[in-house]
Each structure stands twice: as C-alpha cells, then as structure tokens.
Amino acid sequence: MTRQVSKTAVPEQETEIILKEKTIKKETTKLKKIFADLVGHQKEVALRLIDELAFLIVEIQELRQHVKLNGSVEEMQQGDYSINRRSPYFQNYLDAAKTYTGIYKQLLDMYPKPEQKLKVTGEMDGLQKFLSKHSK
C-alpha cells in the first residue's frame, strides 16, 4: 500500500515521508517472510493485517523515541498553576502497542493450534493421590 506525499509538503517533510515509507516497506517485507506459509483466504487477510502491522511498528518506534527523549509525563499549565499529566505521545504509544499486540495475535491465531498430547501413565499424580485419600 503506497501513501501519497502531500502536494503542500516542504522538501524536508517529503524526505521524512519517503524515508518512513521505505522503513514501512522493509517491515512489510520482514513480516511477509514470517507469515509466508499462510495460504488462500488466510493469506489475503494476513496481507492486509501485515500492512497495518508494518505501519504500527514504524509508528511505535517513532513514538518510543519521542518518549525516551521527553519522558512519559509532561507539565501542563492550568491558569495560575500547572499539573503533570501523561504525555499524549506516551498515550499514543500505549494505544499503538495495544493495537499492535491485537493484530499480531490475529495473525498468529490463523495458524492451527498444535494438539496437546496428555501423558498417560499407570501412576497417579499428586492431585489424584490427594483426591483418593480424602474422598472416602
């Protein structure tokens, strides 16, 4: 998915946008390799999720950098006094990380769950021993 550069963007902004697009494309390529074994309808859905996930990865990196430099709390003037509040950048970081986690889980859930095999032995485990003693 290619995003268009704004016609009103100044050259520095255009360069930033182009670099961001390249980074998103690299992340998309990495994710496509990770989820390459999905097929059919799952692959179609996965490709759409991968585009969003790649964008979020880049966005989270930028937000994290801003929070590292400026902190997660900022001072806000309220007339004669000021209050400390959660930085909007930090809040956006948390929201993006939550969305990232949800999308990644959706992708992982497209894979079949491995069947868990129970170990069958002739011996009783601790719970079975306890229950057999105390159920009489």
Short mmCIF file of N, CA and C in Angstrom, two decimals, residues 36-97:
data_model
loop_
_atom_site.label_atom_id
_atom_site.label_comp_id
_atom_site.label_asym_id
_atom_site.label_seq_id
_atom_site.Cartn_x
_atom_site.Cartn_y
_atom_site.Cartn_z
N ALA A 36 4.74 -16.26 5.57
CA ALA A 36 4.67 -16.72 4.19
C ALA A 36 3.94 -18.05 4.01
N ASP A 37 3.87 -18.86 5.04
CA ASP A 37 3.27 -20.18 4.89
C ASP A 37 1.75 -20.19 5.01
N LEU A 38 1.14 -19.04 5.23
CA LEU A 38 -0.32 -18.97 5.21
C LEU A 38 -0.79 -19.04 3.76
N VAL A 39 -1.94 -19.65 3.53
CA VAL A 39 -2.43 -19.81 2.15
C VAL A 39 -3.89 -19.40 2.04
N GLY A 40 -4.31 -19.20 0.79
CA GLY A 40 -5.70 -18.93 0.48
C GLY A 40 -6.25 -17.69 1.14
N HIS A 41 -7.45 -17.84 1.67
CA HIS A 41 -8.15 -16.73 2.31
C HIS A 41 -7.34 -16.17 3.49
N GLN A 42 -6.70 -17.06 4.22
CA GLN A 42 -5.88 -16.62 5.36
C GLN A 42 -4.76 -15.70 4.90
N LYS A 43 -4.17 -16.01 3.77
CA LYS A 43 -3.07 -15.19 3.26
C LYS A 43 -3.58 -13.80 2.86
N GLU A 44 -4.76 -13.74 2.23
CA GLU A 44 -5.34 -12.45 1.85
C GLU A 44 -5.57 -11.57 3.08
N VAL A 45 -6.16 -12.17 4.09
CA VAL A 45 -6.42 -11.43 5.33
C VAL A 45 -5.09 -11.04 5.98
N ALA A 46 -4.15 -11.96 6.00
CA ALA A 46 -2.85 -11.71 6.62
C ALA A 46 -2.13 -10.55 5.95
N LEU A 47 -2.21 -10.45 4.63
CA LEU A 47 -1.52 -9.37 3.92
C LEU A 47 -2.06 -8.00 4.33
N ARG A 48 -3.36 -7.92 4.53
CA ARG A 48 -3.95 -6.65 4.98
C ARG A 48 -3.50 -6.32 6.41
N LEU A 49 -3.49 -7.34 7.25
CA LEU A 49 -3.04 -7.13 8.63
C LEU A 49 -1.55 -6.77 8.68
N ILE A 50 -0.78 -7.38 7.81
CA ILE A 50 0.66 -7.11 7.75
C ILE A 50 0.93 -5.65 7.39
N ASP A 51 0.16 -5.10 6.45
CA ASP A 51 0.32 -3.69 6.10
C ASP A 51 0.11 -2.79 7.32
N GLU A 52 -0.94 -3.07 8.06
CA GLU A 52 -1.22 -2.28 9.27
C GLU A 52 -0.15 -2.48 10.32
N LEU A 53 0.28 -3.72 10.48
CA LEU A 53 1.29 -4.04 11.48
C LEU A 53 2.62 -3.35 11.17
N ALA A 54 3.00 -3.33 9.91
CA ALA A 54 4.25 -2.68 9.50
C ALA A 54 4.19 -1.18 9.80
N PHE A 55 3.06 -0.57 9.49
CA PHE A 55 2.89 0.86 9.80
C PHE A 55 2.99 1.09 11.31
N LEU A 56 2.34 0.25 12.09
CA LEU A 56 2.38 0.40 13.54
C LEU A 56 3.79 0.23 14.10
N ILE A 57 4.54 -0.69 13.55
CA ILE A 57 5.92 -0.90 14.02
C ILE A 57 6.72 0.38 13.88
N VAL A 58 6.62 1.01 12.72
CA VAL A 58 7.37 2.25 12.47
C VAL A 58 6.84 3.37 13.38
N GLU A 59 5.54 3.45 13.50
CA GLU A 59 4.92 4.49 14.34
C GLU A 59 5.33 4.32 15.80
N ILE A 60 5.32 3.09 16.28
CA ILE A 60 5.71 2.80 17.67
C ILE A 60 7.17 3.18 17.89
N GLN A 61 8.03 2.90 16.93
CA GLN A 61 9.45 3.26 17.06
C GLN A 61 9.61 4.77 17.21
N GLU A 62 8.86 5.52 16.40
CA GLU A 62 8.95 6.99 16.46
C GLU A 62 8.41 7.51 17.79
N LEU A 63 7.28 6.97 18.22
CA LEU A 63 6.69 7.41 19.48
C LEU A 63 7.60 7.05 20.66
N ARG A 64 8.18 5.86 20.63
CA ARG A 64 9.09 5.43 21.69
C ARG A 64 10.29 6.38 21.77
N GLN A 65 10.82 6.76 20.62
CA GLN A 65 11.97 7.69 20.60
C GLN A 65 11.58 9.02 21.23
N HIS A 66 10.41 9.53 20.91
CA HIS A 66 9.95 10.80 21.48
C HIS A 66 9.80 10.68 23.00
N VAL A 67 9.24 9.57 23.46
CA VAL A 67 9.07 9.37 24.90
C VAL A 67 10.42 9.22 25.59
N LYS A 68 11.37 8.54 24.95
CA LYS A 68 12.72 8.42 25.54
C LYS A 68 13.35 9.80 25.74
N LEU A 69 13.18 10.65 24.74
CA LEU A 69 13.79 11.99 24.80
C LEU A 69 13.06 12.94 25.74
N ASN A 70 11.72 12.85 25.79
CA ASN A 70 10.93 13.85 26.51
C ASN A 70 10.20 13.33 27.74
N GLY A 71 10.23 12.03 27.96
CA GLY A 71 9.57 11.45 29.11
C GLY A 71 8.11 11.13 28.85
N SER A 72 7.51 10.39 29.78
CA SER A 72 6.13 9.96 29.62
C SER A 72 5.14 10.90 30.32
N VAL A 73 5.68 11.86 31.08
CA VAL A 73 4.84 12.83 31.79
C VAL A 73 5.28 14.22 31.36
N GLU A 74 4.29 15.11 31.20
CA GLU A 74 4.62 16.49 30.84
C GLU A 74 3.85 17.44 31.76
N GLU A 75 4.39 18.62 31.89
CA GLU A 75 3.74 19.63 32.71
C GLU A 75 2.79 20.44 31.82
N MET A 76 1.58 20.66 32.33
CA MET A 76 0.58 21.40 31.57
C MET A 76 0.09 22.58 32.41
N GLN A 77 0.16 23.76 31.84
CA GLN A 77 -0.29 24.96 32.54
C GLN A 77 -1.81 24.97 32.65
N GLN A 78 -2.29 25.33 33.84
CA GLN A 78 -3.73 25.46 34.10
C GLN A 78 -3.95 26.81 34.80
N GLY A 79 -3.86 27.88 34.05
CA GLY A 79 -4.01 29.20 34.65
C GLY A 79 -2.83 29.53 35.53
N ASP A 80 -3.09 29.68 36.84
CA ASP A 80 -2.04 30.06 37.80
C ASP A 80 -1.19 28.89 38.26
N TYR A 81 -1.58 27.72 37.95
CA TYR A 81 -0.84 26.55 38.41
C TYR A 81 -0.61 25.59 37.23
N SER A 82 0.17 24.56 37.49
CA SER A 82 0.41 23.57 36.45
C SER A 82 0.19 22.18 37.04
N ILE A 83 -0.12 21.27 36.17
CA ILE A 83 -0.30 19.88 36.59
C ILE A 83 0.57 18.98 35.71
N ASN A 84 0.92 17.83 36.27
CA ASN A 84 1.62 16.83 35.48
C ASN A 84 0.58 15.88 34.91
N ARG A 85 0.75 15.56 33.66
CA ARG A 85 -0.18 14.64 33.00
C ARG A 85 0.61 13.70 32.10
N ARG A 86 -0.04 12.61 31.74
CA ARG A 86 0.58 11.65 30.82
C ARG A 86 0.76 12.34 29.47
N SER A 87 1.92 12.21 28.92
CA SER A 87 2.21 12.79 27.61
C SER A 87 1.30 12.20 26.55
N PRO A 88 0.74 13.03 25.66
CA PRO A 88 -0.06 12.49 24.55
C PRO A 88 0.74 11.51 23.68
N TYR A 89 2.04 11.76 23.56
CA TYR A 89 2.89 10.84 22.79
C TYR A 89 2.95 9.48 23.47
N PHE A 90 3.06 9.50 24.81
CA PHE A 90 3.09 8.25 25.56
C PHE A 90 1.76 7.52 25.45
N GLN A 91 0.66 8.26 25.53
CA GLN A 91 -0.66 7.65 25.39
C GLN A 91 -0.82 7.04 23.99
N ASN A 92 -0.37 7.76 22.98
CA ASN A 92 -0.43 7.22 21.62
C ASN A 92 0.44 5.98 21.48
N TYR A 93 1.60 5.99 22.15
CA TYR A 93 2.49 4.82 22.15
C TYR A 93 1.77 3.61 22.75
N LEU A 94 1.14 3.82 23.91
CA LEU A 94 0.42 2.72 24.57
C LEU A 94 -0.72 2.20 23.70
N ASP A 95 -1.47 3.11 23.08
CA ASP A 95 -2.57 2.71 22.21
C ASP A 95 -2.06 1.93 21.00
N ALA A 96 -0.98 2.41 20.40
CA ALA A 96 -0.42 1.74 19.22
C ALA A 96 0.13 0.37 19.60
N ALA A 97 0.78 0.28 20.77
CA ALA A 97 1.32 -1.01 21.22
C ALA A 97 0.19 -2.01 21.46
#
